[in-house]
CSV table of C-alpha atoms in Angstrom, one decimal:
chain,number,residue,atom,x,y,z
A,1,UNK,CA,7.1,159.7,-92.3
A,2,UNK,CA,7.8,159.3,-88.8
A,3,UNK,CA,11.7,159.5,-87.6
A,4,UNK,CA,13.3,156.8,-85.3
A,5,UNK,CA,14.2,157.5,-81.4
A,6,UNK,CA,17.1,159.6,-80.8
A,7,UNK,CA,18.6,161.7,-78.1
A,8,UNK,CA,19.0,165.5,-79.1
A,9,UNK,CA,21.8,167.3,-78.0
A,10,UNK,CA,22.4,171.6,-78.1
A,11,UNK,CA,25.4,171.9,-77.7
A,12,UNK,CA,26.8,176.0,-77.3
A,13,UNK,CA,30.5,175.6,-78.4
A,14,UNK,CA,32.4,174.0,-81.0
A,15,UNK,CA,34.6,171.7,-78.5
A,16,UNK,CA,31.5,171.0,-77.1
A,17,UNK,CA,30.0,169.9,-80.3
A,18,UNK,CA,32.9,167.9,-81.3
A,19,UNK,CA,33.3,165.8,-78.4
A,20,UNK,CA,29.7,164.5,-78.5
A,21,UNK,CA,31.0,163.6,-81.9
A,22,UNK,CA,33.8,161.9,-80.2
A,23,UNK,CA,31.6,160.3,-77.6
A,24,UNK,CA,29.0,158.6,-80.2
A,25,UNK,CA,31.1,157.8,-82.5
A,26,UNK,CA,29.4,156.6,-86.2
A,27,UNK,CA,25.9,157.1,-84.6
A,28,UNK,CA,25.6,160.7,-84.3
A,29,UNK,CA,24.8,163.2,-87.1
A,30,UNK,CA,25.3,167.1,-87.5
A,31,UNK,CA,21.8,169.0,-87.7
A,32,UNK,CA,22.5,172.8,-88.6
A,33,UNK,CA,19.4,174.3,-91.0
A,34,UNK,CA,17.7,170.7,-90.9
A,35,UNK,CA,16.1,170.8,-94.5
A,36,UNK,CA,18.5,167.9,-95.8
A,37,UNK,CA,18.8,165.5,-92.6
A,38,UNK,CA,15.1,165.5,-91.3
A,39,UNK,CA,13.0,164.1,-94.8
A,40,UNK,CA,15.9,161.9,-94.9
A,41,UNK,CA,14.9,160.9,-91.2
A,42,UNK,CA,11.0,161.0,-92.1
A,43,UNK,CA,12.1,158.4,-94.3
A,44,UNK,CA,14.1,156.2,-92.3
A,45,UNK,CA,17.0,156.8,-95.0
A,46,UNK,CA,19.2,158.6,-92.1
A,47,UNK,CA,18.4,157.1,-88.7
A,48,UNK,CA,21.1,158.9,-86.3
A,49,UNK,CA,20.9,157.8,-82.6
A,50,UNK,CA,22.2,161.0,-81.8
A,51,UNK,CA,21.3,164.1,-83.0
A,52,UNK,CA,23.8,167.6,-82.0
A,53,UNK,CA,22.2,170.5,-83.6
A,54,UNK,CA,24.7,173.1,-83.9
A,55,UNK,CA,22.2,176.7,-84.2
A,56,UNK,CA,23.6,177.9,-80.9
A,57,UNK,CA,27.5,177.7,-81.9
A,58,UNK,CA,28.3,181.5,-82.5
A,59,UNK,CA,31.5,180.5,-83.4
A,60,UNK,CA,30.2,178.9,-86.6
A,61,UNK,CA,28.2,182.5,-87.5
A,62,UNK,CA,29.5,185.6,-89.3
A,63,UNK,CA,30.8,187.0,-93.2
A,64,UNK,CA,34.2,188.5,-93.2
A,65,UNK,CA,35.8,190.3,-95.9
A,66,UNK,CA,39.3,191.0,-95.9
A,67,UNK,CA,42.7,190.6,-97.0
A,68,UNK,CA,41.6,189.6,-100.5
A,69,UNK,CA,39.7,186.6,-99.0
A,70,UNK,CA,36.1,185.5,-98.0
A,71,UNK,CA,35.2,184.0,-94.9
A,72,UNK,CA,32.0,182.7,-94.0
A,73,UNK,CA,30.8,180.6,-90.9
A,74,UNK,CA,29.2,177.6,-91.4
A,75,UNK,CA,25.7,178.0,-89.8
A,76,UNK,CA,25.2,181.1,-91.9
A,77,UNK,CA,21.9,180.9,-93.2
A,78,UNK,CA,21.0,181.4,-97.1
A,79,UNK,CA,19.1,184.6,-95.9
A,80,UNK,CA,22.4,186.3,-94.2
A,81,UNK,CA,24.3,185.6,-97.4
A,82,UNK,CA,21.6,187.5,-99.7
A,83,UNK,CA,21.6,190.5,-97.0
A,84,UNK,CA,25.1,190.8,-96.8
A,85,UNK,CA,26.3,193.9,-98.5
A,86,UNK,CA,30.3,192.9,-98.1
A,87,UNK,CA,29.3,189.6,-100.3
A,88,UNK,CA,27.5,191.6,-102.7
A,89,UNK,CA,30.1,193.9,-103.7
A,90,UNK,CA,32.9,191.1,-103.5
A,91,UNK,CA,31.9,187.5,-105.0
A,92,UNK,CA,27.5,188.7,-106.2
A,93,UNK,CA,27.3,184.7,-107.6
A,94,UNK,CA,26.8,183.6,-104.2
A,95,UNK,CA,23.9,185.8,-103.9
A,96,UNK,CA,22.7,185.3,-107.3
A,97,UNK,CA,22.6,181.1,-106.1
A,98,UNK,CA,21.4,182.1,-102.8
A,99,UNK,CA,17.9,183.5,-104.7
A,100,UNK,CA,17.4,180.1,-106.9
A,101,UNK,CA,17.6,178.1,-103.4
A,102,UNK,CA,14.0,176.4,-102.8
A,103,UNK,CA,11.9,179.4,-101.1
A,104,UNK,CA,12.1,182.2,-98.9
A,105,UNK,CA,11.0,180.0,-95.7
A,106,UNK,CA,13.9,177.6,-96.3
A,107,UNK,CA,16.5,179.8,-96.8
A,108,UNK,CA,15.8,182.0,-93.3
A,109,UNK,CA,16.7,178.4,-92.0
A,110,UNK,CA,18.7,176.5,-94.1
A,111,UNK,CA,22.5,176.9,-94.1
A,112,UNK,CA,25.5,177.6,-96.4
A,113,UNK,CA,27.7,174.6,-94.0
A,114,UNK,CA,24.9,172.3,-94.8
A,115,UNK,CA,24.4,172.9,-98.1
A,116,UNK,CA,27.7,172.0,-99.4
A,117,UNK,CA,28.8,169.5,-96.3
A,118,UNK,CA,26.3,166.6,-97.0
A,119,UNK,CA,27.4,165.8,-100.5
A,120,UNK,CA,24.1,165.5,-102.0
A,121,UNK,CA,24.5,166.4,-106.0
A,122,UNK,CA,21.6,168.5,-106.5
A,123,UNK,CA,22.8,171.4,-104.0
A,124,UNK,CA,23.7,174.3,-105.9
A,125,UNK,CA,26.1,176.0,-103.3
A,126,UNK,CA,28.8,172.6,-104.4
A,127,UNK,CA,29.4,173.7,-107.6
A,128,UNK,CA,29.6,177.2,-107.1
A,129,UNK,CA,31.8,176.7,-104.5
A,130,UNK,CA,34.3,174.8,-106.9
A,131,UNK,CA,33.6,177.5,-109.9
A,132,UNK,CA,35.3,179.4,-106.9
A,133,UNK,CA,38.3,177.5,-105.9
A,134,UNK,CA,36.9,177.5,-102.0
A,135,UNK,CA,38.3,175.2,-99.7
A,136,UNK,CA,36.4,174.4,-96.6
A,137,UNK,CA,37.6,174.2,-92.9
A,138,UNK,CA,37.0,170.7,-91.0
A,139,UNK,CA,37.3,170.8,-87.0
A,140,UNK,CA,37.7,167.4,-85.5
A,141,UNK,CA,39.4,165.7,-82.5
A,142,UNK,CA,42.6,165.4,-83.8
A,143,UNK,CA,42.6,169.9,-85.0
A,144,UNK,CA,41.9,171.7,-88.0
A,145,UNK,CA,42.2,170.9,-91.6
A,146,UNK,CA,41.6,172.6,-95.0
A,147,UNK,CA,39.9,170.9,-98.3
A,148,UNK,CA,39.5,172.0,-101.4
A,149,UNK,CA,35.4,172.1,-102.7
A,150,UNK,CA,37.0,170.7,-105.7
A,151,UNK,CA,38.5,167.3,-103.5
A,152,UNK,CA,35.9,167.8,-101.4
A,153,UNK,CA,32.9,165.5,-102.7
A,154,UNK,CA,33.5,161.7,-103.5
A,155,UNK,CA,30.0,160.4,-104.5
A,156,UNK,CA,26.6,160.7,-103.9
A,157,UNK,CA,26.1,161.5,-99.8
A,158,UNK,CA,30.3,160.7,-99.6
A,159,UNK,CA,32.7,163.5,-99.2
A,160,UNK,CA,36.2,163.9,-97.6
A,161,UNK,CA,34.5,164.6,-94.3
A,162,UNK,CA,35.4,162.5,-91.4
A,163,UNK,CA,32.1,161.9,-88.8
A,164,UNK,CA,34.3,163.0,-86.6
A,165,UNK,CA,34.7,166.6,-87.8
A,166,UNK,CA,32.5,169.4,-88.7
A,167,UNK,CA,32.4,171.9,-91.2
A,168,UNK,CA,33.1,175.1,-89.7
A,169,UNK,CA,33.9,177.4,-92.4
A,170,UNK,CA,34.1,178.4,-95.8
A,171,UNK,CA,37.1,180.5,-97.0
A,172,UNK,CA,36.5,181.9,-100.6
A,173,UNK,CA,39.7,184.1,-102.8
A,174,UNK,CA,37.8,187.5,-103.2
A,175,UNK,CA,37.0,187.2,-107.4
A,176,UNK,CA,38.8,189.7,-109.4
A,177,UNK,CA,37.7,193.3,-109.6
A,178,UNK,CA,35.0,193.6,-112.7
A,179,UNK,CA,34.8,190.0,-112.7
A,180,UNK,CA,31.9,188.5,-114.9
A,181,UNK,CA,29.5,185.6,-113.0
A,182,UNK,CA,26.4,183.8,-113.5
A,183,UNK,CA,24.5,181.3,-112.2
A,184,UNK,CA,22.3,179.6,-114.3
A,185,UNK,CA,19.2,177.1,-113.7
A,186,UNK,CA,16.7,175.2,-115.0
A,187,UNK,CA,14.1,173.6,-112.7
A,188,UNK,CA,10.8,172.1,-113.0
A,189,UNK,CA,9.7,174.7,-109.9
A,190,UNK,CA,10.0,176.8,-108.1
A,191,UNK,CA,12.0,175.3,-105.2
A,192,UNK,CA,13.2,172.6,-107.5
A,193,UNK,CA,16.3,171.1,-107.6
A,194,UNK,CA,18.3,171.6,-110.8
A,195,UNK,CA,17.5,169.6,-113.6
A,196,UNK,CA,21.0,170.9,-114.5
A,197,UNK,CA,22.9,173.9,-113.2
A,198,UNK,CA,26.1,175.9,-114.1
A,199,UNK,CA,28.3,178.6,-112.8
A,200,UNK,CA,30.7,180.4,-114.7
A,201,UNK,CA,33.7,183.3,-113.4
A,202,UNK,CA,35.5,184.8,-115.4
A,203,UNK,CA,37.5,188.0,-116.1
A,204,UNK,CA,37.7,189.9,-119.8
A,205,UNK,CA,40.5,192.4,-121.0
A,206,UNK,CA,41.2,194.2,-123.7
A,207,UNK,CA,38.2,191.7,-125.2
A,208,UNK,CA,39.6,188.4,-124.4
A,209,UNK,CA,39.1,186.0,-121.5
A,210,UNK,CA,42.0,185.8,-119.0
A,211,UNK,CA,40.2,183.5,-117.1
A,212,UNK,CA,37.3,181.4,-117.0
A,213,UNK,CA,36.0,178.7,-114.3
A,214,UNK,CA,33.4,176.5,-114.9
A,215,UNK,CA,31.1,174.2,-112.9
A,216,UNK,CA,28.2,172.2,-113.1
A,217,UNK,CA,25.2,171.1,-110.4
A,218,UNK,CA,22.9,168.4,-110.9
A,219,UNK,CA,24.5,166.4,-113.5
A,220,UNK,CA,26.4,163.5,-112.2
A,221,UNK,CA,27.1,161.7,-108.5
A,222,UNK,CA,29.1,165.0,-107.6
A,223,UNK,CA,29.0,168.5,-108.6
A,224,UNK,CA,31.8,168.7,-111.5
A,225,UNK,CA,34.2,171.3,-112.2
A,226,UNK,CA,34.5,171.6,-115.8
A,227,UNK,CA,38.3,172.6,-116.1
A,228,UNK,CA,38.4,171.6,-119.9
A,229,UNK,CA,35.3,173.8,-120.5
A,230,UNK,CA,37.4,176.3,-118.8
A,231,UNK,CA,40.4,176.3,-120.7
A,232,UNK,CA,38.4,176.3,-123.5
A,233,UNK,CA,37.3,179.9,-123.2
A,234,UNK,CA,40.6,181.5,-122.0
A,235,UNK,CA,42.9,183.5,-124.4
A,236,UNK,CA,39.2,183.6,-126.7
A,237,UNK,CA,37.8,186.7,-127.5
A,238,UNK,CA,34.2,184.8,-126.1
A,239,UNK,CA,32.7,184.3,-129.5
A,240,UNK,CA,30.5,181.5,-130.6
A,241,UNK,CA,33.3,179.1,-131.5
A,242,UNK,CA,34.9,179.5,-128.2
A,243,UNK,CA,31.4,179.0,-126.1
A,244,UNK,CA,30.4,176.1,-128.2
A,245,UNK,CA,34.3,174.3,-127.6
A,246,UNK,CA,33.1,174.7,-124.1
A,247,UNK,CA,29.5,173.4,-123.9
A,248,UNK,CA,30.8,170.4,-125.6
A,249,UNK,CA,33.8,169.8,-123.1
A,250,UNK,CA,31.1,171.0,-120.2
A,251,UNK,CA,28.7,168.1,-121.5
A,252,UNK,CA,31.1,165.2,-122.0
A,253,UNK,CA,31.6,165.2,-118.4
A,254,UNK,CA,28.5,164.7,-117.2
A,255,UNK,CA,26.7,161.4,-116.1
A,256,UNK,CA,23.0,162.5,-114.9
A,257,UNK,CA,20.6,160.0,-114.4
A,258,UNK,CA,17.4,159.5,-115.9
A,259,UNK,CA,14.9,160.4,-113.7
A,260,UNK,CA,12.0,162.4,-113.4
A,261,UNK,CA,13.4,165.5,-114.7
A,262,UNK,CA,14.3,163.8,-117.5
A,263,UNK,CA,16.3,160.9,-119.8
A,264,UNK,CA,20.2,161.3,-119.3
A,265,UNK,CA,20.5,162.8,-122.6
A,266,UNK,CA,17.8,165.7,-122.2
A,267,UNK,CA,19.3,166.5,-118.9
A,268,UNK,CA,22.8,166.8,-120.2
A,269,UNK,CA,21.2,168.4,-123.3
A,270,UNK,CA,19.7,171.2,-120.8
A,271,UNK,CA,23.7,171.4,-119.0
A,272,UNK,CA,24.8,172.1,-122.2
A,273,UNK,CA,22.4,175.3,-122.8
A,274,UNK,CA,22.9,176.5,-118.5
A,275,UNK,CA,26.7,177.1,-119.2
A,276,UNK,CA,26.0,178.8,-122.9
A,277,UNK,CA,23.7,181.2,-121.2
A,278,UNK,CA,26.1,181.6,-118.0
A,279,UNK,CA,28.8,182.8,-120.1
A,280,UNK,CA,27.0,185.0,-121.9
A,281,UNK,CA,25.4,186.3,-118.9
A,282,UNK,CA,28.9,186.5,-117.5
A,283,UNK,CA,30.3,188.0,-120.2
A,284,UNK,CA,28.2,190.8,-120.0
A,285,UNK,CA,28.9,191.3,-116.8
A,286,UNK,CA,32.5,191.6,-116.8
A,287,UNK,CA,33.8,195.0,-116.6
């Protein structure tokens, strides 16, 4: 439960920050809120030789609201995204998820940037962020680039994220107005991770879905984005045969493992119920 050695940097700008990435190459990690690095250093399962923690880069910092998109910095903590009235009004899943985040002592530390950069499955930000169609902005040596949280994660702890780059920021497409959302989770406890999660968007007129987005947390190597499950609701009027066609497609794309929150087939069991009660939560919701 004790880390390795390594030298700790603070660095105050982003260039700054990214060329102590360039200088220890492949032996230096990111540290923003800390909550998913440091038990994986306790444990000698992440043993960086360098370690640049990033809370002092104001550039990373801040929620913007305009021009029909969302903007938010990476280092914005869990906290800041539950305060924010401009978030509130304009996408509320993200503060809906923000609540079902471990407790209130994490989330006054832990970040947004870190919650969807390390690729770990059982983060909850992921999939919401692909129910969302957000795309996240990498800052590297070699410039700026754009990814979409749906190309984002690769496997387990792998995503499209160089070690030479950082996550900076978030940019979200502001949600229709009367939008319907929902987040929904089942956990073991408080603070839990997911046995299985989902997030559902979608917009209602004249009483038939003209959209629909659909994601999952917790139920395979990546957070999935359950396009079929999608289609499956749009042009419906959201009746029973239409959620059940998506449950089904939601559940034949998931993989979980069997583990202590379960056998595969409860857990996928439990994924199937979280996106029949997110659409009808959502439903409900949409104006």
């Amino acid at each position: 439960m004790i880390p390795g050695s390594f030298d700790y940097h603070r660095p105050r700008t982003l260039n700054e920050a990214v060329g102590l990435l360039a200088d220890h190459a492949g032996d230096a990690f990111i540290l923003a809120g800390g909550h998913s690095l440091i038990p994986m250093m306790k444990l000698r399962m992440a043993t960086p030789e360098h370690l640049i923690d990033i809370q002092d880069i104001g550039e990373l910092t801040g929620i913007n609201v305009a021009g029909g998109t969302i903007e938010i910095g990476a280092a914005v903590t869990q906290a800041a995204l539950i305060s924010s009235a401009a978030l509130a009004d304009a996408c509320p899943i993200l503060r809906e998820t923000s609540l079902q985040i471990a407790d209130p002592q994490i989330r006054n530390v832990g970040t947004i940037g870190g919650n969807v950069a390390n690729g770990d499955p059982g983060n909850d930000m992921p999939a919401v962020m692909q129910a969302l169609d957000a795309e996240y902005l990498l800052h590297g040596g070699g410039g700026e680039r754009t990814v979409k949280a749906r190309d984002f994660y690769e496997a387990a702890y792998f995503t499209a994220r160089d070690e030479s780059e950082i996550l900076t920021s978030i940019r979200i497409p502001v949600p229709a107005q009367g939008h319907g959302y929902s987040y929904q989770k089942q956990k073991r406890k408080i603070g839990d991770y997911a046995t299985a999660a989902a997030a559902v968007i979608l917009s209602v007129s004249n009483g038939n879905c003209t959209a629909a987005s659909i994601a999952l947390t917790n139920v395979a190597d990546t957070p999935l984005w359950a396009q079929a499950a999608s289609d499956a609701l749009v042009g419906t009027d959201l009746g029973a045969a239409a959620v059940t066609a998506a449950v089904d497609a939601a559940r034949a794309i998931t993989d979980p493992a069997s583990d202590g929150r379960g056998p595969s087939e409860y857990r996928t069991h439990v994924a199937g119920i979280m996106v029949k009660r997110a659409i009808e939560a959502a439903h409900e919701r949409a104006a």
